mmCIF file of C-alpha atoms in Angstrom:
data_model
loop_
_atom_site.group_PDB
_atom_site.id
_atom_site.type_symbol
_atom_site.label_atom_id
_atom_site.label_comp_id
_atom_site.label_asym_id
_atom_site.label_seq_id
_atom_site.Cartn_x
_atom_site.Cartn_y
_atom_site.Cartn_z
ATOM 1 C CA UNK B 1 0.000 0.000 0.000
ATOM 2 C CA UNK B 2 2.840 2.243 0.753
ATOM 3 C CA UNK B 3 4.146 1.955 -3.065
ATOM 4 C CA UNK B 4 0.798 2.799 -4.099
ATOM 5 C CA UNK B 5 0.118 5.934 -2.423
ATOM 6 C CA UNK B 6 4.003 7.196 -3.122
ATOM 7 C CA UNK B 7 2.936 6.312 -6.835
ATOM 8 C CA UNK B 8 -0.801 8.518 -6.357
ATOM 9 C CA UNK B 9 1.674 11.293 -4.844
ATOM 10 C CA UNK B 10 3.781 11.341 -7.652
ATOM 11 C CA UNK B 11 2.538 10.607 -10.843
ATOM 12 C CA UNK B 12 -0.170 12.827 -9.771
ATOM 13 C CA UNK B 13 1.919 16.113 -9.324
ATOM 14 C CA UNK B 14 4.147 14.879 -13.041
ATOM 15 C CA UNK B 15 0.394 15.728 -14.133
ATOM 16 C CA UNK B 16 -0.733 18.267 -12.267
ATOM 17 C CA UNK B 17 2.591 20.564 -12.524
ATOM 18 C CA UNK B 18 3.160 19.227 -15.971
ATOM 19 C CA UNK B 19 -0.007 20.990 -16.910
ATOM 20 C CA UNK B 20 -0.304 24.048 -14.340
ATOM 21 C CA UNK B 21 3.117 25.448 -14.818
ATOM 22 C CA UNK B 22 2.621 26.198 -18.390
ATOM 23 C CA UNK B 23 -0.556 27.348 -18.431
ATOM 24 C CA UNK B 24 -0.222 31.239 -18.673
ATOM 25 C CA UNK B 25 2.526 30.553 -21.143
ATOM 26 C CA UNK B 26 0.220 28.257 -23.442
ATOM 27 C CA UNK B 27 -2.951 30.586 -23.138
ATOM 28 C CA UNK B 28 -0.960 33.345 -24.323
ATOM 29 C CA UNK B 29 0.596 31.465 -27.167
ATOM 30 C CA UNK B 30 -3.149 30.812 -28.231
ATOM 31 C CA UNK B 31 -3.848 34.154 -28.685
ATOM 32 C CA UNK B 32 -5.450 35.291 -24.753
ATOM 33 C CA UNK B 33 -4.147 38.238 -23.142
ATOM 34 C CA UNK B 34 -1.324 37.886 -20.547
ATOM 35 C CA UNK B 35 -3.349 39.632 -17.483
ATOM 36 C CA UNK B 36 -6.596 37.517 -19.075
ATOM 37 C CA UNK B 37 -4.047 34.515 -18.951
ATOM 38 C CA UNK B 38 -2.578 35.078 -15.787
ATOM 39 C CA UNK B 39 -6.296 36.014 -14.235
ATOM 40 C CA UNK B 40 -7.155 32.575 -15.114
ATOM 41 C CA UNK B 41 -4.617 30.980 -13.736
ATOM 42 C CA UNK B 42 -5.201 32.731 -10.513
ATOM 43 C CA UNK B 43 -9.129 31.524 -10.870
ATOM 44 C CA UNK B 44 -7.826 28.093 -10.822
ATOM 45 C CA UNK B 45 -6.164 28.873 -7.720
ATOM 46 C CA UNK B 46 -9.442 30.220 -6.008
ATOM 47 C CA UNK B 47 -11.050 26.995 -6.947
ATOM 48 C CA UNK B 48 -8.415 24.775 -5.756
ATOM 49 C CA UNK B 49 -9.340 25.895 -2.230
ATOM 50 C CA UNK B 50 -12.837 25.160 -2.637
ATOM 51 C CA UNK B 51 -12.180 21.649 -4.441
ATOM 52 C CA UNK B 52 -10.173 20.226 -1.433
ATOM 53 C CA UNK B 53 -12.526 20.937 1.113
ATOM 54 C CA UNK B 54 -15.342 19.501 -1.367
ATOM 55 C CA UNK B 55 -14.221 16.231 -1.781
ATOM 56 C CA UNK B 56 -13.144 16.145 1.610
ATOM 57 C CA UNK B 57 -16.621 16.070 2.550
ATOM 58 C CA UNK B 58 -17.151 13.775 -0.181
ATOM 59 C CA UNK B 59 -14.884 11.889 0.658
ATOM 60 C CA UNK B 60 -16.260 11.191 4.390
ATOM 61 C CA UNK B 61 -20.054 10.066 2.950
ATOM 62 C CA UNK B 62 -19.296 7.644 -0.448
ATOM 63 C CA UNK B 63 -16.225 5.748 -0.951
ATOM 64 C CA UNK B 64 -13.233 7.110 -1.557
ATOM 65 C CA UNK B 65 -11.961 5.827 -4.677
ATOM 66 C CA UNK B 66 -15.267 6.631 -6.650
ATOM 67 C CA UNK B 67 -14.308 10.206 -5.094
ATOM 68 C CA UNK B 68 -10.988 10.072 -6.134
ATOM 69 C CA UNK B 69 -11.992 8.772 -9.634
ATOM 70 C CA UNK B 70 -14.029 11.848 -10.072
ATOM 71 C CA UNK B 71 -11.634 13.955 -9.307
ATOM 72 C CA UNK B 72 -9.105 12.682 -12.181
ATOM 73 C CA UNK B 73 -12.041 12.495 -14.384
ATOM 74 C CA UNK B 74 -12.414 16.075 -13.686
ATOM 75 C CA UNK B 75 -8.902 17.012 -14.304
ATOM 76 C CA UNK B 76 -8.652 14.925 -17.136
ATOM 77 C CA UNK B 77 -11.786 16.737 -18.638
ATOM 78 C CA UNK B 78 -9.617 20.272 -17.852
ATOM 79 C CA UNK B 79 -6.349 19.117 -19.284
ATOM 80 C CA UNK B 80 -8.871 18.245 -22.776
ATOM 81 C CA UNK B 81 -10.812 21.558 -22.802
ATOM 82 C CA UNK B 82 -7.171 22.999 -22.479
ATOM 83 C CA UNK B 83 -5.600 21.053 -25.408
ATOM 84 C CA UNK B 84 -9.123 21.775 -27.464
ATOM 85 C CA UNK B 85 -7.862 25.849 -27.343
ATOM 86 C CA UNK B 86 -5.244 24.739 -29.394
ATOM 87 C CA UNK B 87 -8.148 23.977 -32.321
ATOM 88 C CA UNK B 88 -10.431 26.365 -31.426
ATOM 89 C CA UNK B 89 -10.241 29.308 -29.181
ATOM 90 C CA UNK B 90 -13.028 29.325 -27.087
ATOM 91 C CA UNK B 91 -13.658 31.108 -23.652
ATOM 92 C CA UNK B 92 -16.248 28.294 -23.015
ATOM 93 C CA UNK B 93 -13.437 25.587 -23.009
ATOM 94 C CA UNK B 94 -11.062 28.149 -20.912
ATOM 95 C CA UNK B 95 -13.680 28.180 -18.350
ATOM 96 C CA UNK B 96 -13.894 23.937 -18.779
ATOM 97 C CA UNK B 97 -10.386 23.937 -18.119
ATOM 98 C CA UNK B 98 -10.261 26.595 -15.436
ATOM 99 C CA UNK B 99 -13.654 25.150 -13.496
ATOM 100 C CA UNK B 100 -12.226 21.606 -13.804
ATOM 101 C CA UNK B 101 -8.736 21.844 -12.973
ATOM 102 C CA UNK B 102 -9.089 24.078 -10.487
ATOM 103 C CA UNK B 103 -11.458 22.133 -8.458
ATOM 104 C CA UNK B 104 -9.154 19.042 -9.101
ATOM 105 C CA UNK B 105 -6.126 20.118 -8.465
ATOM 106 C CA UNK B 106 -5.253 19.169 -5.317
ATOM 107 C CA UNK B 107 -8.517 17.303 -4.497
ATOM 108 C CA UNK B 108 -7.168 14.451 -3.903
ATOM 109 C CA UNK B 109 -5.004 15.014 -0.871
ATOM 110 C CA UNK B 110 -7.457 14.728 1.889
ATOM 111 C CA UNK B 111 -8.572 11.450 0.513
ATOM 112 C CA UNK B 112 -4.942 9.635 0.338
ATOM 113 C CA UNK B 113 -3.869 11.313 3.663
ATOM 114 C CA UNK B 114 -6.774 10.544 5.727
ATOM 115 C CA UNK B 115 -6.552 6.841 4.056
ATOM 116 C CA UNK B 116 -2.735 6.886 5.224
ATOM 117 C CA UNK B 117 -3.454 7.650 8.471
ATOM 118 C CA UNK B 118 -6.240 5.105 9.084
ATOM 119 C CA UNK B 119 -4.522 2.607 7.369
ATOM 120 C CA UNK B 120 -0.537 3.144 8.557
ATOM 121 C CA UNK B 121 -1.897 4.627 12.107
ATOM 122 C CA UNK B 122 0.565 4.495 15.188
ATOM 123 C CA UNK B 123 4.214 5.194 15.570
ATOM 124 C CA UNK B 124 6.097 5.805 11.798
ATOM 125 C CA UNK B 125 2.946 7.760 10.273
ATOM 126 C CA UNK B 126 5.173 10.755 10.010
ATOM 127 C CA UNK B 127 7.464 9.077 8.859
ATOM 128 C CA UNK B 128 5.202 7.486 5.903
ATOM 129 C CA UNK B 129 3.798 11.254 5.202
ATOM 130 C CA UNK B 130 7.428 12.626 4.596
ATOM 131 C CA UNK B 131 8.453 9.060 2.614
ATOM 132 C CA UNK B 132 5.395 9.600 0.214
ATOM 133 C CA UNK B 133 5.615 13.410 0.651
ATOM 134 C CA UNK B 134 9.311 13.058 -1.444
ATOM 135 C CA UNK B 135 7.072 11.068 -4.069
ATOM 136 C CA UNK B 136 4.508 14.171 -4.479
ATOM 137 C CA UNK B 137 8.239 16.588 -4.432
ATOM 138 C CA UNK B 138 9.885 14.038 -6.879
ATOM 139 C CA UNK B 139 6.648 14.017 -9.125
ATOM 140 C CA UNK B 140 6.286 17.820 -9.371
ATOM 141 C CA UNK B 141 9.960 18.043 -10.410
ATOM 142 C CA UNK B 142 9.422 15.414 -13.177
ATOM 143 C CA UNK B 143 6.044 17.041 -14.402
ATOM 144 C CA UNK B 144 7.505 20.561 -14.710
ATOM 145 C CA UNK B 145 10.719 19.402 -16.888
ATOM 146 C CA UNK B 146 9.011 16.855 -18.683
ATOM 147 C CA UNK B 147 6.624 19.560 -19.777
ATOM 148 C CA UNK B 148 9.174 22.072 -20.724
ATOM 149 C CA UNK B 149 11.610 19.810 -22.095
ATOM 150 C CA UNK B 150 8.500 18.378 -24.536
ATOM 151 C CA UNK B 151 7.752 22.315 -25.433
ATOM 152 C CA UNK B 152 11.133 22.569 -26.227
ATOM 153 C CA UNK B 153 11.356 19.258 -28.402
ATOM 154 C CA UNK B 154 8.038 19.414 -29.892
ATOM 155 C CA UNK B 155 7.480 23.147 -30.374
ATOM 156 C CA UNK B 156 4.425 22.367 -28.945
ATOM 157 C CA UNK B 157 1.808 21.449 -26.060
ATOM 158 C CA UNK B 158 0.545 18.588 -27.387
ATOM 159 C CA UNK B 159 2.866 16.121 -26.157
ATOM 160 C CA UNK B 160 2.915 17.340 -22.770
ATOM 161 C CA UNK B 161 -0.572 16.985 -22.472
ATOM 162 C CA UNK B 162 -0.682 13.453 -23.456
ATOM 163 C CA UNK B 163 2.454 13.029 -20.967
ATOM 164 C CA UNK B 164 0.102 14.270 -18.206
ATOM 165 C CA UNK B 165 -2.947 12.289 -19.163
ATOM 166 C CA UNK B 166 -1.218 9.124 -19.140
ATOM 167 C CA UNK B 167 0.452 10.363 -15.235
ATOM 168 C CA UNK B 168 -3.686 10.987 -14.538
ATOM 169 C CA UNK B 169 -4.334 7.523 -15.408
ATOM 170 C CA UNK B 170 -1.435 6.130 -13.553
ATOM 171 C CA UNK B 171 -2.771 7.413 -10.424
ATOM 172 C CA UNK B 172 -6.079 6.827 -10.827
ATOM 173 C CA UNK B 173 -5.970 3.148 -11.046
ATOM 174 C CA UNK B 174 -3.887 2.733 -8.087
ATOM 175 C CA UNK B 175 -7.398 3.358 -6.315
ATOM 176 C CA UNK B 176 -8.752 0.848 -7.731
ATOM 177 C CA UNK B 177 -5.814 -1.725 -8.432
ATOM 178 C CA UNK B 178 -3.866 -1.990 -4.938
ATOM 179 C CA UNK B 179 -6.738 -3.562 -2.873
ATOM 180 C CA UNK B 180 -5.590 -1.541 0.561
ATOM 181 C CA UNK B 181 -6.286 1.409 -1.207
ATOM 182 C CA UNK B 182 -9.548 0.345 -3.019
ATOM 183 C CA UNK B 183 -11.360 -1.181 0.665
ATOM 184 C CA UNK B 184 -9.361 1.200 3.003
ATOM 185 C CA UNK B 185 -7.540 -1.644 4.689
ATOM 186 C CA UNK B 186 -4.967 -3.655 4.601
ATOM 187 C CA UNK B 187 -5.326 -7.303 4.357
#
């Protein structure tokens, strides 16, 4: 179980900051206005807030990997609507991406570190939190120069969306594939 949540923590953030770290960058290059673009980003901010404490309470009243599972199918709908701009600029998708992802992003940590603690409870927790904490670190530092380093091979999002959508995947299914995780105990 304790592979499985260092592997939510990080392939997670190689999605999350794969995607978030570019974004004022790639709604400018589709043609938005840098304060517009940067305004946007800052909504997705706002929303993270409000997305945490959400599924939190989610989170306490229906399962928790259907809740997690929403919450990836949420960001994965956001990192779409984003890649769609590059097709079509809409502000209906921007506001997809910006509603989605910002609830999202995030979202998940109250469900993996209130499953930690019930499930790795007693002496070592902290321990545990900082050991899967380095995955989340490691994960964020992957997503951000994978993304970059595909913008700089590609000339292009494109790639580092896919990158990101796989990483989604990847951490969605360990909520449903590493039975601990999936029934909230260990065997």
């Amino acid at each position: 179980e304790f592979w499985g949540f260092f592997t939510i923590f990080g392939a997670t953030a190689i999605a999350v900051f794969g995607i978030s770290l570019q974004t004022v960058a790639y709604l400018i290059d589709q043609g938005f206005e840098p304060v517009f673009a940067a305004f946007s980003f800052g909504l997705i901010g706002m929303l993270t807030i409000a997305g945490i404490a959400i599924t939190g309470i989610l989170a306490d009243r229906f399962p928790r990997h259907i809740i997690a599972t929403c919450s990836y199918g949420l960001t994965v709908l956001g990192v779409i609507a984003l890649a769609c701009l590059q097709v079509h600029q809409s502000e209906i998708l921007l506001a997809i991406f910006i509603v989605c992802f910002g609830l999202s992003a995030g979202a998940r940590g109250p469900i993996i570190t209130t499953q930690m603690a019930e499930l790795f409870a007693g002496r070592g927790l902290a321990s545990i939190f900082g050991a899967t904490g380095v995955g989340n670190g490691c994960g964020a530092a992957i997503g951000a120069f994978l993304a970059g380093l595909s913008y700089d091979i590609t000339g292009g999002y494109s790639l580092g969306f896919f990158v990101s959508l796989i990483f989604l995947c990847i951490g969605m299914s360990m909520f449903w594939v590493i039975p601990g995780i999936k029934n909230n105990r260990i065997k």
